[in-house]
Coordinates of C-alpha atoms in Angstrom, one line a residue:
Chain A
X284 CA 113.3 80.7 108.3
X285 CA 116.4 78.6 107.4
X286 CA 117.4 77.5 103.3
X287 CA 115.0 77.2 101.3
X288 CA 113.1 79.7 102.7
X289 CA 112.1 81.2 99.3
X290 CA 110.9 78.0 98.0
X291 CA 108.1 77.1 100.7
X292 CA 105.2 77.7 98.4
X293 CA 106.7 75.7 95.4
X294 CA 106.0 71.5 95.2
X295 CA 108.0 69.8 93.2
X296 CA 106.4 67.9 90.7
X297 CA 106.6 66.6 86.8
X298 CA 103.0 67.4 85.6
X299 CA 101.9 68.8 82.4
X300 CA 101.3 72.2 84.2
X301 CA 104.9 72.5 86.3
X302 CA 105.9 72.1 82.6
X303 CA 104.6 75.1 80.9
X304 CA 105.9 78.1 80.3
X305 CA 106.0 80.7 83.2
X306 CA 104.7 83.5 81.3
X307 CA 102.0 81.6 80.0
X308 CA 100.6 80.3 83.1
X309 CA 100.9 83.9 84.6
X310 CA 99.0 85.3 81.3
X311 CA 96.3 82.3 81.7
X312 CA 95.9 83.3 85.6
X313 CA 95.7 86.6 85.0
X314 CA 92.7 86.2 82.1
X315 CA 91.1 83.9 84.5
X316 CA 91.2 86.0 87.2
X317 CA 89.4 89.2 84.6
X318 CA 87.0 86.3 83.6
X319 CA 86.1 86.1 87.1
X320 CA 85.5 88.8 88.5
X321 CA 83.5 90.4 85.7
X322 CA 81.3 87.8 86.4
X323 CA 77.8 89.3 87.9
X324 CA 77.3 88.2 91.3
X325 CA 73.9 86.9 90.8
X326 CA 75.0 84.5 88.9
X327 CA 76.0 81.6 91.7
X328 CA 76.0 78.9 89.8
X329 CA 78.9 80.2 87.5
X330 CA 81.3 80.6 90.5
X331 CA 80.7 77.0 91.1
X332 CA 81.4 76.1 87.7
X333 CA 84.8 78.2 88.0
X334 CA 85.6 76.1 91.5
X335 CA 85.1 73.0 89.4
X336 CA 87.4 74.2 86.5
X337 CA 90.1 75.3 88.9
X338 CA 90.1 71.9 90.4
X339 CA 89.9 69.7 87.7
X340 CA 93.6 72.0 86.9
X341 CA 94.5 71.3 90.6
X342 CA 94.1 67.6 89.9
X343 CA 96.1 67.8 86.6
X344 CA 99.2 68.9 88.6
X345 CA 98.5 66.6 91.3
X346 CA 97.9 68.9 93.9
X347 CA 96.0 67.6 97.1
X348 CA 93.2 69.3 97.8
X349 CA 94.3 69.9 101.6
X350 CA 97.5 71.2 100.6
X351 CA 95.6 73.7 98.0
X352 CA 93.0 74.8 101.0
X353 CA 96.0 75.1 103.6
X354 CA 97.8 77.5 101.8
X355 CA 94.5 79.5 100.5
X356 CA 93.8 80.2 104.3
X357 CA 96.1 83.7 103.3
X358 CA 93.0 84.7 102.1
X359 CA 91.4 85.2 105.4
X360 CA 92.7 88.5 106.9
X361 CA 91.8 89.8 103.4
X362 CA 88.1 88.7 103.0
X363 CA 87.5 89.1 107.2
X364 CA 85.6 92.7 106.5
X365 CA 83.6 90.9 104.1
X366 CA 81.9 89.2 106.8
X367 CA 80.8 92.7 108.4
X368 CA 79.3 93.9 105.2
X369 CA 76.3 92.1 105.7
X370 CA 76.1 94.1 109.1
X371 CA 76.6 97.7 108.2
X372 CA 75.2 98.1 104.2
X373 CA 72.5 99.7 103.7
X374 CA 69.1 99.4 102.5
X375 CA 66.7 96.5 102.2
X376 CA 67.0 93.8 105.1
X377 CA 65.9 90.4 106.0
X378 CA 66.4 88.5 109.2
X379 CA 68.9 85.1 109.6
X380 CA 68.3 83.6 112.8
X381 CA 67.1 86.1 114.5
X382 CA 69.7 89.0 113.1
X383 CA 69.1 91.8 110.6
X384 CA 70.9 92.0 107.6
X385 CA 71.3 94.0 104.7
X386 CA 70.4 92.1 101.4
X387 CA 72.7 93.9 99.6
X388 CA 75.3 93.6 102.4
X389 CA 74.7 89.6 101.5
X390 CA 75.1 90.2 98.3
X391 CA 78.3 92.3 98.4
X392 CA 79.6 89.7 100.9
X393 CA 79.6 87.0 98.6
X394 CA 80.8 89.1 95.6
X395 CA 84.0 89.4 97.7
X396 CA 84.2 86.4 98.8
X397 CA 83.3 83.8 96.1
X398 CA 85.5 86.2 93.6
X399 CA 88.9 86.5 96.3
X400 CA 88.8 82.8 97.1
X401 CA 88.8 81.7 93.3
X402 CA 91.4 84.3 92.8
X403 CA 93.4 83.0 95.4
X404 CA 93.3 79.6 94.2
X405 CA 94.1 80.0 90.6
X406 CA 97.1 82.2 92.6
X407 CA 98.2 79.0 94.7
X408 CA 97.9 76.8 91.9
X409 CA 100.4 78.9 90.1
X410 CA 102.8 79.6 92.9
X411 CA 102.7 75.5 93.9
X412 CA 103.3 74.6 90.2
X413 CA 105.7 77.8 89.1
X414 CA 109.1 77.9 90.8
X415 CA 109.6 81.4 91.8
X416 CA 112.7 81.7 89.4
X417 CA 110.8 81.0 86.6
X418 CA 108.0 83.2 87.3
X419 CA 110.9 86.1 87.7
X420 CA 111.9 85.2 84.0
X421 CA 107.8 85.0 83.0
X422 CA 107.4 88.7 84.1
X423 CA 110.2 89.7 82.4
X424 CA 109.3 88.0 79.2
X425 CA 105.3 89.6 79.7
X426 CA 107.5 92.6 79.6
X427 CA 107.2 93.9 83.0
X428 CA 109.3 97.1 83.8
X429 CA 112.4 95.6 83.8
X430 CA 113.4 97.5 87.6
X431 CA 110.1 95.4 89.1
X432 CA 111.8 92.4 88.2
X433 CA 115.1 93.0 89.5
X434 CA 113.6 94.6 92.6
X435 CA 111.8 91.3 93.1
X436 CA 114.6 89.1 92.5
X437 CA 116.8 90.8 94.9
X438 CA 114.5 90.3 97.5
X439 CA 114.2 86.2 96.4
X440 CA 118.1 86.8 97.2
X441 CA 118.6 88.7 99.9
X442 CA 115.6 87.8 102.0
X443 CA 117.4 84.9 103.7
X444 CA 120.6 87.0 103.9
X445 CA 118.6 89.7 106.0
X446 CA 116.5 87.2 107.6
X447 CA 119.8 85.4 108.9
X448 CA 121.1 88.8 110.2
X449 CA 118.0 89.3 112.1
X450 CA 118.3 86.1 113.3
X451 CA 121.7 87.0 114.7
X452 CA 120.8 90.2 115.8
X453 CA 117.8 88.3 118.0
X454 CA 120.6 86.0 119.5
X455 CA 123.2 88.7 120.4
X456 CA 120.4 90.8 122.0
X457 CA 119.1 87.2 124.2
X458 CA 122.5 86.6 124.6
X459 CA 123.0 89.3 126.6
X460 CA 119.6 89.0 128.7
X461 CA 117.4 91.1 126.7
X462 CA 114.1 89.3 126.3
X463 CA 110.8 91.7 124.6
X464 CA 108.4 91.3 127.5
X465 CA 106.3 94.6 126.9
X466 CA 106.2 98.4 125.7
X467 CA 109.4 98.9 127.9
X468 CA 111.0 97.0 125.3
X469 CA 109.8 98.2 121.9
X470 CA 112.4 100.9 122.1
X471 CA 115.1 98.5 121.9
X472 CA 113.4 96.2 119.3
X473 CA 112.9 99.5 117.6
X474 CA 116.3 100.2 117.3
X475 CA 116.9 96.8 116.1
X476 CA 114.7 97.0 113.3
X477 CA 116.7 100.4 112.4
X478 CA 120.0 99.2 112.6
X479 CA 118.8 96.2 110.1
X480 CA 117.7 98.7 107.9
X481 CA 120.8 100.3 107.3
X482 CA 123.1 97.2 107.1
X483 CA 120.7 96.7 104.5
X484 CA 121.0 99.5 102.8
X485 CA 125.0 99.5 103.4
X486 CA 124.6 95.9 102.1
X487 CA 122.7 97.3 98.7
X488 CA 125.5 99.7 98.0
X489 CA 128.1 96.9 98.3
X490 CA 126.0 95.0 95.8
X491 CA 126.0 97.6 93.6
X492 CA 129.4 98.2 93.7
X493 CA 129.9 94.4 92.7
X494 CA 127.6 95.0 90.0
X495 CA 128.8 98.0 88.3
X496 CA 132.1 96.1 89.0
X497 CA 131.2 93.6 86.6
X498 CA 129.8 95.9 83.7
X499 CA 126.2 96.7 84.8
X500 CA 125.2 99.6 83.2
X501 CA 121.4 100.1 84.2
X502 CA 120.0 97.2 82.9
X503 CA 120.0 93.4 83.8
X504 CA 121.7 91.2 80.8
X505 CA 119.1 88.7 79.4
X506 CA 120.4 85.6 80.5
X507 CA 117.4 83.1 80.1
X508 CA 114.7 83.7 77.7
X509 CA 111.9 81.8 78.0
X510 CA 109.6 80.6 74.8
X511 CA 106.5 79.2 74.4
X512 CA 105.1 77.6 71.5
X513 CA 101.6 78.0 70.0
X514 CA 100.2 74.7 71.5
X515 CA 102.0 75.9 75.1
X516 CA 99.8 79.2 74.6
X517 CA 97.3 77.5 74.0
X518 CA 97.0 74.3 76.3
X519 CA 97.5 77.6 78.7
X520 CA 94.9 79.3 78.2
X521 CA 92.4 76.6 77.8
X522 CA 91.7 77.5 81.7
X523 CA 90.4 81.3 81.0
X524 CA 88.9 80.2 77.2
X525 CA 86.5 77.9 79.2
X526 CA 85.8 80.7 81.6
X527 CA 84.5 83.1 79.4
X528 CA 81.5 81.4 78.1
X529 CA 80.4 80.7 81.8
X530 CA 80.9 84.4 82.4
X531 CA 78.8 85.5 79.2
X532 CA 76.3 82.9 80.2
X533 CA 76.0 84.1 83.4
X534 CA 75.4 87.7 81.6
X535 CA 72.6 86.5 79.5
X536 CA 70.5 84.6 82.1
X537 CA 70.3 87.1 84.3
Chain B
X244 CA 149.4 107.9 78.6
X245 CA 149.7 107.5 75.2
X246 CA 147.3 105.0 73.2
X247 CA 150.1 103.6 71.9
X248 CA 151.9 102.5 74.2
X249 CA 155.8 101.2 74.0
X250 CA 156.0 97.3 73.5
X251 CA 157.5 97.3 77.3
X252 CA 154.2 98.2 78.7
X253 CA 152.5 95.3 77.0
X254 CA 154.0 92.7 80.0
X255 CA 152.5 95.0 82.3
X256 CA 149.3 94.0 83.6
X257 CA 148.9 96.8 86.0
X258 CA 150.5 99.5 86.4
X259 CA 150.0 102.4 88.8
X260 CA 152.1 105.8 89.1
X261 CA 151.4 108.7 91.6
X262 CA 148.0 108.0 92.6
X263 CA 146.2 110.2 94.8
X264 CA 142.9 110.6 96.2
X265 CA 141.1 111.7 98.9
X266 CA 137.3 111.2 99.7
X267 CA 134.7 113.6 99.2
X268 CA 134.6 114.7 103.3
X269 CA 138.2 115.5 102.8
X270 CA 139.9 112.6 104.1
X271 CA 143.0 111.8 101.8
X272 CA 143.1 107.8 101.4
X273 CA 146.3 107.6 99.3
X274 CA 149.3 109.6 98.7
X275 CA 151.3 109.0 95.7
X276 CA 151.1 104.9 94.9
X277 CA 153.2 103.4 92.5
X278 CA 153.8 100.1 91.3
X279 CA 153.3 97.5 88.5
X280 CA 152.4 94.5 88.1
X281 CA 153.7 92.2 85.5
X282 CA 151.6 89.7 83.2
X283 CA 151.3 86.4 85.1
X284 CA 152.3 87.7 88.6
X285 CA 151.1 87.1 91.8
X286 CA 151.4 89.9 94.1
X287 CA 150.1 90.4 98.1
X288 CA 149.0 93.6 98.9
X289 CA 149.9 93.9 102.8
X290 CA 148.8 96.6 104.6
X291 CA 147.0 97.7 108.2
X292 CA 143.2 98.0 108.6
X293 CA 142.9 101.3 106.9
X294 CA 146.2 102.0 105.2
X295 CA 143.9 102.8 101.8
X296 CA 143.8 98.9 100.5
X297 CA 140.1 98.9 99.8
X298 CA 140.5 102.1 98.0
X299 CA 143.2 101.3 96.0
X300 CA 141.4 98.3 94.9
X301 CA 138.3 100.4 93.9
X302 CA 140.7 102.9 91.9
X303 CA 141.5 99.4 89.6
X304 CA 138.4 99.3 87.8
X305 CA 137.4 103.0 88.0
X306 CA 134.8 103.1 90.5
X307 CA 136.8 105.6 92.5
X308 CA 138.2 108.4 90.2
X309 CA 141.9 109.4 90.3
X310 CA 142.8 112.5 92.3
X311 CA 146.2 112.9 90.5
X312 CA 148.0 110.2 89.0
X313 CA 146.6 107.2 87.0
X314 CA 146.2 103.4 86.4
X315 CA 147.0 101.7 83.2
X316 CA 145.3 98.1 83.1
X317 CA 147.5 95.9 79.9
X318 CA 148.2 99.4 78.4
X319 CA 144.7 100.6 78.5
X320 CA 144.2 103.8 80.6
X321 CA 141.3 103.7 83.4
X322 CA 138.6 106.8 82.6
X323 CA 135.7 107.2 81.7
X324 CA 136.2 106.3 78.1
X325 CA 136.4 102.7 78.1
X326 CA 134.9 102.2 81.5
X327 CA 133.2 98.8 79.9
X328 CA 136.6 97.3 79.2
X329 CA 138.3 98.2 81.8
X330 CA 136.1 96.9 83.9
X331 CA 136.1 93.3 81.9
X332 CA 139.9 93.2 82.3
X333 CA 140.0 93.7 85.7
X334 CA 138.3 91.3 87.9
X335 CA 137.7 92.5 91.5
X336 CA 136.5 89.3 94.2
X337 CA 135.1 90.9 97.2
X338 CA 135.4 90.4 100.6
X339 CA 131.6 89.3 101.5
X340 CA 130.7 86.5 98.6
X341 CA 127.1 87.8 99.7
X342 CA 127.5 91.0 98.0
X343 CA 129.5 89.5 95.0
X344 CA 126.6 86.6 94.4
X345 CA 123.3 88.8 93.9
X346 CA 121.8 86.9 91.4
X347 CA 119.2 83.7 91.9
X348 CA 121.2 81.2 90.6
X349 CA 125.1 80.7 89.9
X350 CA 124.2 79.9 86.7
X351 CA 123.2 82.8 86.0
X352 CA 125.6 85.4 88.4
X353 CA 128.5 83.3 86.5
X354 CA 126.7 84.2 83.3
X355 CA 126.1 88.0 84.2
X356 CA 129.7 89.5 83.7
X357 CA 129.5 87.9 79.8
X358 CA 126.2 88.5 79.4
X359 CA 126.3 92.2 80.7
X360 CA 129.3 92.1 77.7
X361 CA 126.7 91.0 75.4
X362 CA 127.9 87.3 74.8
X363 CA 124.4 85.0 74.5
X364 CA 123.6 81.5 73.8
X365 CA 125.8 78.8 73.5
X366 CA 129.2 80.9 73.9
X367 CA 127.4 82.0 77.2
X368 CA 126.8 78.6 78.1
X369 CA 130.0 77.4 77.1
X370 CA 132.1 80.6 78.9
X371 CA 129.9 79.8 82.3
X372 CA 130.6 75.9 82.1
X373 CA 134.6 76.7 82.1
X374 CA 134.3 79.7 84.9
X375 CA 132.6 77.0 86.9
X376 CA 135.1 74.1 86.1
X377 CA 138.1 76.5 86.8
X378 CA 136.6 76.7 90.6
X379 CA 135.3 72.7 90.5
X380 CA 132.3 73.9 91.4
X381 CA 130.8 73.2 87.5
X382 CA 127.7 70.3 89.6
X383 CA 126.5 73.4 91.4
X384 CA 125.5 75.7 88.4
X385 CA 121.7 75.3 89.2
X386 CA 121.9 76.2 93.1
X387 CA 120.5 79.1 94.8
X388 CA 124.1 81.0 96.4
X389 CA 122.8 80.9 99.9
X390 CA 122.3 77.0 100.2
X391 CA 126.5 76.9 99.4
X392 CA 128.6 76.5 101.8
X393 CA 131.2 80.0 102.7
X394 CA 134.1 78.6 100.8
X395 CA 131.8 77.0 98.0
X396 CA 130.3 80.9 97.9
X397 CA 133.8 82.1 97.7
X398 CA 134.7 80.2 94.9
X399 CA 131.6 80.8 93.0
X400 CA 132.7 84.2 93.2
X401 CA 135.7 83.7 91.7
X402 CA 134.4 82.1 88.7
X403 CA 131.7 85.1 88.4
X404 CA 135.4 86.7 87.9
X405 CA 137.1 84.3 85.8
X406 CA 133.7 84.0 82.9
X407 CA 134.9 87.7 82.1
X408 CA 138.9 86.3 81.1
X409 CA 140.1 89.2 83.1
X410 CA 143.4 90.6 82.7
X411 CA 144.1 90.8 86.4
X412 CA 142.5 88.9 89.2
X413 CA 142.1 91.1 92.2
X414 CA 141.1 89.7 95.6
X415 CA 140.0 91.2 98.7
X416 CA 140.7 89.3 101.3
X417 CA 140.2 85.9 99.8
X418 CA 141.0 84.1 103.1
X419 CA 138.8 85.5 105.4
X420 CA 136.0 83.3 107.2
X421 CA 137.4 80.4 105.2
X422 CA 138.3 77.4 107.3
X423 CA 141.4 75.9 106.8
X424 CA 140.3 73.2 104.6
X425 CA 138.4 76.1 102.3
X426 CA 141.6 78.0 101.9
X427 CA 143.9 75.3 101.3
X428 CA 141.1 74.9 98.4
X429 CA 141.4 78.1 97.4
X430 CA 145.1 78.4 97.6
X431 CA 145.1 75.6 95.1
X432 CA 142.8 76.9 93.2
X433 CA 144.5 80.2 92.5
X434 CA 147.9 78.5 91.9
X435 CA 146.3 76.6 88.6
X436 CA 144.9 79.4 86.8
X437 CA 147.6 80.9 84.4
X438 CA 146.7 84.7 85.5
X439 CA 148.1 87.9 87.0
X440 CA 147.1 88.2 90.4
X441 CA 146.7 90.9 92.9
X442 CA 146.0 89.6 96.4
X443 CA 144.7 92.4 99.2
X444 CA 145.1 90.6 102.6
X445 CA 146.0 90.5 106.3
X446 CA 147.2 87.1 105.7
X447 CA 150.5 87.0 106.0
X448 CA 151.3 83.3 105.9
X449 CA 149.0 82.7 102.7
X450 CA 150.5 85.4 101.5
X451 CA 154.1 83.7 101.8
X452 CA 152.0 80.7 100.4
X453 CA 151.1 81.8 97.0
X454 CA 152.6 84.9 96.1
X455 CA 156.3 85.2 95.7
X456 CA 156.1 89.0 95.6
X457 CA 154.9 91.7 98.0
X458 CA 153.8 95.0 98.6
X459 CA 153.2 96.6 101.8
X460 CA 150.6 99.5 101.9
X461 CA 150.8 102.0 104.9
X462 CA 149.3 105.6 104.8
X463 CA 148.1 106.0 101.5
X464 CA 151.9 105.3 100.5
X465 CA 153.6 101.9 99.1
X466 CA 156.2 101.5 102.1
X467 CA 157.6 98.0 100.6
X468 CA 158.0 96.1 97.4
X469 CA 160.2 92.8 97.5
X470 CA 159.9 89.6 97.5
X471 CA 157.7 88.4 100.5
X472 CA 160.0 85.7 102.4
X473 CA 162.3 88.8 102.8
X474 CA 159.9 91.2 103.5
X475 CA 157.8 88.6 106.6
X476 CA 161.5 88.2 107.7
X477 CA 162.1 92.4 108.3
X478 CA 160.9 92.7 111.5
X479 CA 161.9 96.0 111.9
X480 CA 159.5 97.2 109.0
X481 CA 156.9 95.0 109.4
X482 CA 156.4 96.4 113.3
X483 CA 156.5 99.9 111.5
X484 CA 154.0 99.2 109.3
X485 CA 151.8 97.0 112.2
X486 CA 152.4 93.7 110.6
X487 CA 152.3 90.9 112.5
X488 CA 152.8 86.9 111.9
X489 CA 150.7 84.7 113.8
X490 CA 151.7 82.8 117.0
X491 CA 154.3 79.9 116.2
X492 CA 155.0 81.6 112.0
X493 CA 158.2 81.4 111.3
X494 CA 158.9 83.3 107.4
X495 CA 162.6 81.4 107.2
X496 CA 161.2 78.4 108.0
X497 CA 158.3 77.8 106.2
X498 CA 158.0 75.7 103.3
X499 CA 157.5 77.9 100.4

C-alpha cells in the first residue's frame, strides 16, 4: 500500500496502443464490449474468435499473456454464481458425470462466463496500456459528467493519503497492545473505521477550502485536452469494427 | 471604501481596519484588527494556538465574511463582488500541503489557479514553468504530489501560489514538519521572490529570520506591531501573550 499505489495496474511500455488516445481506447472497449455481449450464446465459435482478436491486441502492446490472466483472476468472485446456474435453473436436464443439470442452466453459465471474461480482458488490456491519468482526461473528453470525473480523481489522490492514515492509525492501536483477535474487537476496529471517516471528511472540507481559495467556482478548469485524429479513431476502433461481423455472423447462422 | 482610492493606498498591499467576527455557534474569533501591510513587506503574524490567526487568514481572501470592519487587498475591497480577483491577488499556502495539492499531477495543481482564471495553452504552460522554477522544483512538473518529499510538497505549494502573481503571499505555518534542511530551503526561497509577504507562525526564530517586521495576535486583538528583534527581545509581552523562544534563542544575539 506504499507510492505508487495507484499505478499497480498500469505497465509501462512504448507500443502502438499505450500511444493512443485515452478516449479512443475507452470508446473502442466500450463498442467491443456491446459487440460482445449482443452476441447469441449459441454461437461458441464467435467467442473464440473474440479471444483471438483480443490477444492478437494483447500481443501488439506486448502484454504477456500470464500477466493478462493474473490480473483477469478479478473476475472470479463475479462469475462464481455462474457456476451454480447449472445447478438450480430450470427445465430440461442432462446428466455430467453422474450429476443433473439444467441445459439451460449450461447455457446461461457460459453466457456469463464466456461474455464477463472477454469483458474483463479487453478491461485489463486497457487499464495495463492506459495510465489512469490519462483515462481521467479520456472520460472527460467522452464528456462524462464533469463531478464523476473529479470524484474519481480525488480518490487517485487521496487514496494513498487515507490509506497512509489508516496505516498509522493501525500502528498507534498495535502500539499500544491492541491486536483484532475476534468479535470482542470489532468494536474498536469499528470505531477506527469511523474516526477515518471523519478525518476524511474534515480532510475534504480543507481541500475545498484550498480550492475555492484558488478561484474554483464549481467547475474544474480544463487543463489538458486530449485529441485524436481521424487515423487515431480509427486504428482504435479497428478492434470493435472486426467484432461486429463475427457478431452478425453469429446471428445469421444460427 | 471608496473605488477610488487615494494614491497612498496604492503601496498598501493589505490593509485591515476594525475587523470583527465571530463564528456561527457564537464564539467571537476576533475583535477589532487592524493593520497594513505595505507593498513588498514581509511581515510575521505571531500569535498563541487559538488567538484567531487561522481566521484572520481566512477573512484575506473572503472565505470568512466580515462581522464589522473590512479588508482592502492593493485597494480592492474583499466582498462578494470581485470574489474572483480577490482571491487571485491573495495567495493563501496552507498548513497541510496535502490539502493544498489535490490535483494528480503538479503540473496540473500549478496550472489550476491560471487555468481556473481562464489562461490556456501556451501562456499556461509558460505561467506553470516559472511558478515551478521560482520553487526549483520546475524537473518535478510530471510527478504525482504524494511521491514528493514534505518539503518538496511544501514548495510545490507555493508555486500553485505564485502561478496566480498574487499580490500578497500568505503562509500558514510554512515551517512546520519541515526539517531543518527543508526550511533553510524555504527560508531562501521566500527571501528571492520580490513579493509582499504575510507569514502566520509559531516560529519565532524563522520569524526573526526572514521578516523584519512583526505582529503579535492575542484574543482576537493585534497586541504588538514593531519590528521583530525588538518585539522577541520584550519579554514581558511576549510571556503575556504566551510567546516563547526555544531553548538556547537568544533575539540580541542572533544573526539577522
Amino acid at each position: 500500500m506504499g507510492a505508487g499505489h495507484a499505478h499497480r495496474l498500469y505497465r509501462h511500455g512504448h507500443t502502438p496502443l499505450h500511444a493512443l488516445p485515452p478516449h479512443c481506447k475507452l470508446a473502442a472497449v466500450l463498442c467491443f464490449v456491446v459487440v460482445v455481449v449482443s452476441t447469441p450464446r449459441e454461437a461458441v465459435w464467435a467467442f473464440g474468435l473474440y479471444a483471438v482478436l483480443l490477444a492478437s491486441v494483447a500481443a501488439v502492446a506486448r502484454l504477456p499473456a500470464l500477466f493478462v490472466l493474473r490480473r483477469m483472476l478479478i473476475e472470479v468472485p463475479f462469475v462464481a454464481f455462474a457456476v451454480l446456474m447449472p445447478f438450480v435453473a430450470q427445465g430440461e436436464r442432462v446428466d455430467v458425470l453422474g450429476l443433473s443439470l439444467s441445459v439451460n442452466g449450461l447455457w446461461g453459465a457460459w453466457n456469463v462466463l464466456a461474455k464477463g471474461t472477454l469483458g474483463v480482458a479487453a478491461s485489463v488490456i486497457l487499464a495495463s496500456t492506459t495510465e489512469l491519468r490519462a483515462l481521467l482526461l479520456g472520460l472527460q473528453r467522452l464528456k462524462l459528467p464533469p463531478l464523476l470525473v473529479q470524484i474519481a480523481s480525488f480518490m487517485i489522490r487521496y487514496g494513498d493519503v487515507i490509506a497512509d492514515e489508516m496505516r498509522r492509525m493501525r500502528i498507534a492501536r498495535e502500539s499500544r497492545g491492541f491486536q483484532a483477535k475476534g468479535v470482542r474487537h470489532w468494536g474498536v476496529l469499528g470505531k477506527t473505521a469511523g474516526a477515518l471517516f471523519i478525518r476524511s471528511y474534515e480532510r475534504g472540507e480543507r481541500v475545498h477550502l484550498a480550492m475555492i481559495s484558488r478561484g474554483y467556482a464549481g467547475t474544474m478548469p480544463v487543463i489538458d485536452e486530449v485529441t485524436a485524429t481521424r487515423r487515431q479513431w480509427s486504428r482504435a476502433l479497428t478492434l470493435p469494427l472486426l467484432a461486429l461481423p463475427i457478431c452478425l455472423l453469429g446471428w445469421t447462422t444460427l | 471604501m471608496t473605488d477610488s482610492p487615494p494614491p497612498a493606498s496604492l503601496e498598501l498591499s493589505l490593509e485591515v481596519s476594525g475587523l470583527a467576527y465571530a463564528y456561527p455557534d457564537g464564539h467571537q474569533a476576533l475583535f477589532g484588527v487592524d493593520f497594513t501591510v505595505r507593498r513588498g513587506e514581509r511581515v510575521a503574524l505571531l500569535g498563541p494556538n487559538g488567538a484567531g490567526k487561522t481566521t484572520l487568514v481566512l477573512h484575506l481572501n473572503g472565505i470568512l465574511t466580515a462581522g464589522a470592519g473590512s479588508v482592502t487587498v492593493a485597494g480592492l475591497p474583499v466582498g462578494k463582488a470581485h470574489l474572483a480577483e480577490i482571491r487571485r491577488r491573495v495567495g493563501i499556502v496552507f498548513q497541510d500541503p496535502d490539502d493544498q495539492l489535490f490535483m494528480p499531477t503538479v503540473r496540473e495543481d500549478v496550472a489550476f489557479g491560471p487555468a481556473a482564471a481562464g489562461l490556456r495553452g501556451p501562456a499556461l504552460e509558460a505561467r506553470v514553468e516559472y511558478a515551478l522554477s521560482l520553487v526549483g522544483m520546475e524537473a518535478f512538473a510530471d510527478r504525482p504530489p504524494h511521491h514528493l518529499s514534505f518539503g518538496q510538497r511544501r514548495r510545490v505549494a507555493v508555486a500553485t501560489v505564485l502561478a496566480m502573481e498574487p499580490e500578497i503571499l500568505v503562509l500558514d505555518e510554512p515551517s512546520s514538519n519541515l526539517d531543518p534542511a527543508s526550511r533553510r530551503e524555504l527560508a531562501d526561497i521566500l527571501r528571492s521572490l520580490d513579493i509582499t509577504v504575510l507569514m502566520v507562525t509559531h516560529d519565532l526564530p524563522y520569524a526573526l529570520e526572514l521578516c523584519p517586521r512583526s505582529l503579535i495576535l492575542s484574543e482576537g486583538t493585534i497586541a504588538a506591531d514593531g519590528p521583530t528583534a525588538d518585539i522577541l527581545c520584550d519579554e514581558p509581552l511576549m510571556t503575556t501573550h504566551r510567546l516563547e523562544l526555544p531553548f538556547g534563542f537568544n533575539p540580541k544575539t542572533a544573526p539577522a
